[in-house]
Short mmCIF file of N, CA and C in Angstrom, two decimals:
data_model
loop_
_atom_site.label_atom_id
_atom_site.label_comp_id
_atom_site.label_asym_id
_atom_site.label_seq_id
_atom_site.Cartn_x
_atom_site.Cartn_y
_atom_site.Cartn_z
N MET A 13 10.53 11.94 -4.91
CA MET A 13 10.90 11.76 -6.43
C MET A 13 11.85 10.70 -5.64
N THR A 14 11.95 9.25 -6.86
CA THR A 14 12.26 7.77 -6.31
C THR A 14 13.85 7.53 -7.11
N LYS A 15 14.45 6.75 -6.21
CA LYS A 15 15.74 6.82 -6.94
C LYS A 15 15.71 6.12 -8.77
N ASP A 16 14.71 6.07 -9.05
CA ASP A 16 14.38 4.65 -10.55
C ASP A 16 14.27 6.09 -11.59
N SER A 17 14.31 7.22 -10.89
CA SER A 17 13.45 8.27 -11.94
C SER A 17 14.84 9.19 -12.40
N ILE A 18 14.59 9.28 -13.51
CA ILE A 18 15.56 11.17 -14.31
C ILE A 18 13.98 12.19 -14.59
N LEU A 19 15.08 13.29 -14.27
CA LEU A 19 14.23 14.81 -14.66
C LEU A 19 14.92 15.35 -15.58
N TYR A 20 14.01 15.99 -16.79
CA TYR A 20 15.19 16.60 -17.10
C TYR A 20 14.22 17.52 -17.60
N ASP A 21 15.60 18.82 -18.09
CA ASP A 21 15.05 19.87 -18.22
C ASP A 21 13.95 20.05 -19.02
N ARG A 22 13.97 21.43 -19.57
CA ARG A 22 12.79 21.99 -21.25
C ARG A 22 13.65 22.08 -21.67
N ASN A 23 14.96 21.67 -21.93
CA ASN A 23 16.24 21.81 -23.00
C ASN A 23 16.52 20.18 -22.54
N GLY A 24 16.45 19.74 -22.07
CA GLY A 24 16.70 17.77 -21.90
C GLY A 24 18.01 17.65 -21.44
N LYS A 25 18.09 18.69 -20.50
CA LYS A 25 19.77 18.14 -19.67
C LYS A 25 19.10 18.11 -17.98
N ARG A 26 19.60 16.62 -18.21
CA ARG A 26 20.06 15.76 -16.99
C ARG A 26 19.71 16.90 -16.08
N VAL A 27 18.57 17.18 -14.62
CA VAL A 27 18.74 18.40 -13.88
C VAL A 27 18.28 17.20 -12.45
N ARG A 28 18.87 17.66 -11.86
CA ARG A 28 18.69 17.50 -10.38
C ARG A 28 17.57 18.31 -8.93
N ARG A 29 16.32 18.31 -8.44
CA ARG A 29 15.61 19.69 -8.45
C ARG A 29 15.55 18.75 -6.79
N LEU A 30 16.70 20.39 -5.85
CA LEU A 30 16.79 20.10 -4.10
C LEU A 30 15.43 20.03 -3.53
N ASP A 31 14.48 21.09 -3.98
CA ASP A 31 13.30 21.42 -3.07
C ASP A 31 12.01 19.25 -3.55
N GLY A 32 12.64 18.76 -4.64
CA GLY A 32 11.67 17.77 -4.79
C GLY A 32 10.44 18.02 -5.80
N VAL A 33 10.94 19.56 -6.43
CA VAL A 33 9.67 19.86 -7.06
C VAL A 33 9.62 19.73 -8.53
N ILE A 34 8.73 19.61 -9.73
CA ILE A 34 9.45 19.63 -11.11
C ILE A 34 9.13 21.22 -11.62
N ALA A 35 9.45 21.52 -12.24
CA ALA A 35 9.50 23.44 -12.89
C ALA A 35 8.48 22.69 -13.73
N ASP A 36 7.81 24.03 -14.49
CA ASP A 36 7.23 23.77 -15.79
C ASP A 36 7.75 23.69 -17.03
N GLY A 37 7.79 22.44 -17.61
CA GLY A 37 8.24 22.20 -18.82
C GLY A 37 9.58 21.00 -18.25
N ASP A 38 9.38 20.83 -17.60
CA ASP A 38 10.36 19.54 -16.74
C ASP A 38 9.44 18.10 -17.56
N ARG A 39 10.72 16.86 -17.96
CA ARG A 39 10.56 15.55 -18.31
C ARG A 39 10.28 15.04 -17.01
N LEU A 40 9.89 13.84 -16.56
CA LEU A 40 9.27 13.39 -15.89
C LEU A 40 9.87 11.86 -17.03
N VAL A 41 10.82 10.74 -16.39
CA VAL A 41 10.74 9.85 -16.75
C VAL A 41 11.31 8.12 -16.29
N VAL A 42 10.33 7.46 -15.84
CA VAL A 42 10.54 6.49 -14.92
C VAL A 42 10.85 5.10 -15.83
N GLY A 43 11.52 4.56 -15.00
CA GLY A 43 11.28 2.94 -15.71
C GLY A 43 10.05 2.28 -15.18
N MET A 44 10.01 0.99 -15.86
CA MET A 44 8.93 -0.07 -15.39
C MET A 44 8.99 -1.16 -15.52
N ARG A 45 9.28 -1.93 -14.75
CA ARG A 45 9.57 -3.67 -15.13
C ARG A 45 7.71 -3.75 -15.72
N LEU A 46 7.87 -4.71 -16.88
CA LEU A 46 7.06 -5.47 -17.48
C LEU A 46 7.57 -7.17 -17.25
N MET A 47 6.20 -7.79 -17.08
CA MET A 47 6.60 -8.66 -17.37
C MET A 47 5.91 -9.53 -17.94
N ASP A 48 5.94 -10.39 -19.46
CA ASP A 48 4.97 -10.97 -20.11
C ASP A 48 4.20 -12.38 -19.64
N ALA A 49 2.95 -12.72 -20.41
CA ALA A 49 2.27 -13.57 -20.24
C ALA A 49 2.36 -13.64 -18.52
N ALA A 50 2.18 -12.69 -17.61
CA ALA A 50 1.80 -12.95 -16.98
C ALA A 50 0.54 -13.54 -16.12
N PRO A 51 0.26 -14.74 -15.16
CA PRO A 51 -1.28 -15.17 -15.05
C PRO A 51 -1.37 -14.06 -14.43
N ALA A 52 -3.09 -13.90 -14.67
CA ALA A 52 -3.59 -13.35 -13.33
C ALA A 52 -5.19 -14.33 -12.66
N SER A 53 -4.16 -14.54 -12.05
CA SER A 53 -4.32 -15.80 -11.05
C SER A 53 -4.31 -15.40 -9.70
N PRO A 54 -4.99 -16.23 -8.45
CA PRO A 54 -5.21 -15.89 -7.24
C PRO A 54 -3.40 -16.43 -6.31
N SER A 55 -3.05 -16.83 -7.19
CA SER A 55 -1.28 -16.47 -6.55
C SER A 55 -0.75 -15.27 -6.50
N VAL A 56 -1.38 -14.74 -6.94
CA VAL A 56 -0.52 -13.18 -6.84
C VAL A 56 -0.55 -12.72 -5.40
N VAL A 57 -0.13 -12.15 -5.28
CA VAL A 57 0.11 -11.57 -3.81
C VAL A 57 -1.62 -10.37 -3.80
N THR A 58 -2.17 -10.39 -3.00
CA THR A 58 -3.45 -10.22 -3.06
C THR A 58 -3.18 -9.05 -1.08
N LEU A 59 -3.40 -8.16 -1.50
CA LEU A 59 -3.58 -6.53 -0.10
C LEU A 59 -4.84 -7.65 0.48
N ARG A 60 -5.18 -9.10 0.61
CA ARG A 60 -6.07 -9.39 1.89
C ARG A 60 -5.71 -10.79 2.94
N ASP A 61 -5.99 -11.32 4.05
CA ASP A 61 -5.98 -11.80 4.23
C ASP A 61 -7.55 -13.25 3.98
N VAL A 62 -7.34 -14.53 4.85
CA VAL A 62 -8.73 -15.69 4.30
C VAL A 62 -10.06 -14.82 4.50
N GLU A 63 -9.99 -14.37 5.44
CA GLU A 63 -11.32 -13.13 6.19
C GLU A 63 -11.94 -12.25 5.28
N GLY A 64 -10.61 -11.58 3.93
CA GLY A 64 -10.92 -10.37 3.71
C GLY A 64 -11.01 -8.96 4.60
N ASP A 65 -10.72 -9.59 5.52
CA ASP A 65 -10.39 -8.13 6.80
C ASP A 65 -9.61 -7.38 7.09
N ALA A 66 -8.27 -8.15 6.94
CA ALA A 66 -7.21 -7.21 7.21
C ALA A 66 -5.64 -7.51 6.21
N PRO A 67 -4.95 -6.58 6.41
CA PRO A 67 -3.84 -6.35 5.45
C PRO A 67 -2.97 -7.80 6.16
N PRO A 68 -2.23 -7.76 4.86
CA PRO A 68 -1.20 -9.16 5.57
C PRO A 68 -0.22 -8.75 6.43
N THR A 69 0.35 -9.37 7.05
CA THR A 69 1.82 -9.06 7.88
C THR A 69 2.77 -9.10 7.17
N GLN A 70 3.80 -7.71 7.57
CA GLN A 70 4.91 -8.46 6.73
C GLN A 70 5.85 -9.18 6.49
N GLU A 71 5.40 -10.23 6.88
CA GLU A 71 6.20 -11.92 6.95
C GLU A 71 5.21 -12.62 5.85
N GLN A 72 4.34 -12.23 5.98
CA GLN A 72 3.79 -13.43 4.80
C GLN A 72 3.84 -12.74 2.91
N LEU A 73 4.10 -10.86 3.22
CA LEU A 73 4.48 -10.61 1.97
C LEU A 73 5.76 -10.69 1.53
N ASP A 74 6.64 -10.94 2.57
CA ASP A 74 8.20 -11.46 2.23
C ASP A 74 7.94 -12.92 1.93
N ALA A 75 7.43 -13.48 2.24
CA ALA A 75 7.47 -15.01 2.63
C ALA A 75 6.15 -15.45 0.63
N ALA A 76 5.69 -14.74 0.01
CA ALA A 76 4.85 -14.88 -0.98
C ALA A 76 6.19 -14.07 -2.00
N TYR A 77 6.85 -13.70 -1.70
CA TYR A 77 7.31 -12.55 -2.48
C TYR A 77 8.69 -13.46 -2.95
N GLN A 78 9.05 -14.04 -2.06
CA GLN A 78 10.08 -15.32 -2.11
C GLN A 78 9.50 -16.37 -2.64
N ALA A 79 8.56 -16.83 -2.14
CA ALA A 79 7.60 -17.80 -3.26
C ALA A 79 7.48 -17.42 -4.83
N ARG A 80 7.79 -16.31 -5.05
CA ARG A 80 7.51 -15.70 -6.55
C ARG A 80 8.42 -15.39 -7.41
N CYS A 81 10.06 -15.02 -6.50
CA CYS A 81 11.21 -15.23 -6.81
C CYS A 81 11.48 -16.56 -7.12
N SER A 82 10.75 -17.46 -6.22
CA SER A 82 11.44 -18.82 -6.48
C SER A 82 11.59 -19.14 -7.91
N ARG A 83 9.87 -19.48 -8.00
CA ARG A 83 9.06 -19.68 -9.53
C ARG A 83 9.31 -19.04 -10.87
N MET A 84 10.22 -18.28 -10.16
CA MET A 84 10.47 -16.84 -11.63
C MET A 84 11.62 -17.42 -11.53
N GLU A 85 13.38 -18.13 -10.58
CA GLU A 85 14.27 -18.33 -11.04
C GLU A 85 14.20 -19.83 -11.45
N ASP A 86 13.26 -20.35 -11.43
CA ASP A 86 13.08 -21.95 -11.19
C ASP A 86 12.07 -22.65 -12.75
N ALA A 87 11.74 -20.99 -13.67
CA ALA A 87 10.54 -21.84 -14.20
C ALA A 87 11.87 -21.89 -15.56
N TRP A 88 12.63 -21.50 -15.68
CA TRP A 88 13.65 -22.46 -16.85
C TRP A 88 13.71 -24.13 -16.65
N ARG A 89 13.66 -24.46 -15.47
CA ARG A 89 14.25 -25.47 -15.21
C ARG A 89 12.82 -26.48 -15.51
N HIS A 90 11.19 -25.74 -15.83
CA HIS A 90 9.99 -27.32 -15.54
C HIS A 90 9.59 -26.41 -16.82
N PRO A 91 9.93 -25.67 -18.14
CA PRO A 91 9.12 -25.34 -19.09
C PRO A 91 7.39 -26.10 -19.55
N ASP A 92 7.84 -27.23 -18.79
CA ASP A 92 6.60 -27.95 -19.66
C ASP A 92 5.12 -27.22 -18.50
N GLN A 93 5.78 -26.46 -17.64
CA GLN A 93 4.34 -26.03 -16.23
C GLN A 93 4.40 -24.51 -16.59
N GLN A 94 5.28 -23.77 -17.70
CA GLN A 94 5.14 -23.06 -18.09
C GLN A 94 4.21 -22.62 -19.04
N ASN A 95 3.51 -24.24 -19.46
CA ASN A 95 2.27 -23.78 -20.14
C ASN A 95 0.61 -24.98 -19.48
N ALA A 96 1.39 -25.31 -18.13
CA ALA A 96 -0.01 -25.69 -17.51
C ALA A 96 -0.91 -23.81 -17.23
N VAL A 97 -0.11 -23.07 -17.11
CA VAL A 97 -0.25 -21.99 -16.61
C VAL A 97 -1.26 -20.42 -17.38
N ARG A 98 -0.30 -20.53 -18.81
CA ARG A 98 -1.64 -20.05 -19.65
C ARG A 98 -2.77 -21.03 -20.33
N PRO A 99 -3.77 -19.95 -20.56
CA PRO A 99 -4.87 -21.00 -20.52
C PRO A 99 -5.35 -20.91 -22.11
N THR A 100 -6.02 -21.86 -21.92
CA THR A 100 -5.70 -22.11 -23.58
C THR A 100 -7.00 -21.61 -24.57
N PRO A 101 -5.93 -20.97 -26.17
CA PRO A 101 -6.75 -19.48 -26.93
C PRO A 101 -8.95 -20.57 -27.38
N PRO A 102 -8.73 -19.68 -27.09
CA PRO A 102 -10.10 -19.31 -28.00
C PRO A 102 -10.47 -20.41 -28.89
N THR A 103 -11.70 -21.18 -29.88
CA THR A 103 -11.35 -21.78 -30.90
C THR A 103 -12.49 -21.36 -31.72
N SER A 104 -13.46 -20.27 -31.58
CA SER A 104 -14.14 -19.19 -32.09
C SER A 104 -14.24 -18.27 -31.70
N VAL A 105 -14.58 -17.34 -32.54
CA VAL A 105 -14.79 -15.80 -31.86
C VAL A 105 -15.72 -16.00 -30.35
N ASP A 106 -17.13 -16.83 -31.00
CA ASP A 106 -18.37 -16.77 -30.10
C ASP A 106 -16.93 -16.93 -29.12
N ALA A 107 -16.42 -18.20 -28.56
CA ALA A 107 -16.02 -18.28 -26.97
C ALA A 107 -15.28 -17.78 -26.83
N ALA A 108 -14.13 -16.80 -27.64
CA ALA A 108 -13.71 -15.45 -27.57
C ALA A 108 -14.12 -14.65 -26.94
N ILE A 109 -15.28 -14.23 -26.84
CA ILE A 109 -16.89 -13.73 -26.39
C ILE A 109 -16.69 -13.40 -25.28
N ALA A 110 -17.32 -14.92 -25.13
CA ALA A 110 -17.69 -16.00 -24.07
C ALA A 110 -16.86 -16.02 -22.17
N GLN A 111 -15.57 -16.01 -23.61
CA GLN A 111 -14.86 -15.59 -21.68
C GLN A 111 -14.63 -14.69 -21.45
N ARG A 112 -15.05 -13.26 -22.36
CA ARG A 112 -13.95 -11.79 -21.80
C ARG A 112 -15.23 -11.72 -21.61
N ASN A 113 -16.23 -12.09 -21.58
CA ASN A 113 -17.46 -11.50 -20.82
C ASN A 113 -17.63 -12.29 -19.30
N ALA A 114 -17.08 -13.89 -19.37
CA ALA A 114 -16.55 -14.43 -17.62
C ALA A 114 -16.13 -13.36 -17.12
N ARG A 115 -14.60 -12.72 -17.72
CA ARG A 115 -13.95 -12.10 -17.22
C ARG A 115 -14.67 -10.78 -16.67
N VAL A 116 -15.10 -10.26 -17.32
CA VAL A 116 -15.39 -9.25 -17.00
C VAL A 116 -17.36 -9.27 -15.70
N GLU A 117 -17.11 -10.71 -16.03
CA GLU A 117 -18.86 -10.25 -15.06
C GLU A 117 -18.08 -10.72 -13.23
N SER A 118 -16.59 -11.40 -13.70
CA SER A 118 -15.68 -12.14 -12.02
C SER A 118 -14.68 -10.95 -12.15
N ALA A 119 -14.67 -10.29 -12.58
CA ALA A 119 -13.51 -9.08 -12.43
C ALA A 119 -13.84 -8.51 -10.90
N TRP A 120 -15.04 -8.08 -11.10
CA TRP A 120 -14.83 -7.75 -9.20
C TRP A 120 -15.01 -8.33 -7.84
N ARG A 121 -14.52 -9.65 -8.14
CA ARG A 121 -14.48 -10.38 -7.10
C ARG A 121 -12.94 -10.50 -6.40
N SER A 122 -11.72 -9.81 -7.89
CA SER A 122 -10.63 -10.51 -7.18
C SER A 122 -9.95 -9.20 -6.14
#
């Protein structure tokens, strides 16, 4: 179990199982962080390098994480850049369907 989870028994009492096994009737509650309007773009940390054959090193992951943290911390200073990341909404139903189809067709590449 993780440190961010809470385990309740079938009566709603908060419990801690020493063996780490969830009993019948127990309920596991886990917090989840959500980020609204997060772009699905290549700037997101991926698990492959440029060649696409090896996982990134820990230094590369740390650098990408720090870059993301600094972008989020400084986002309030540059509100004009937030609008540049968001895609423009489609003007018609046909345009929306075409954009969706294009995303579905290229989803396997990411």
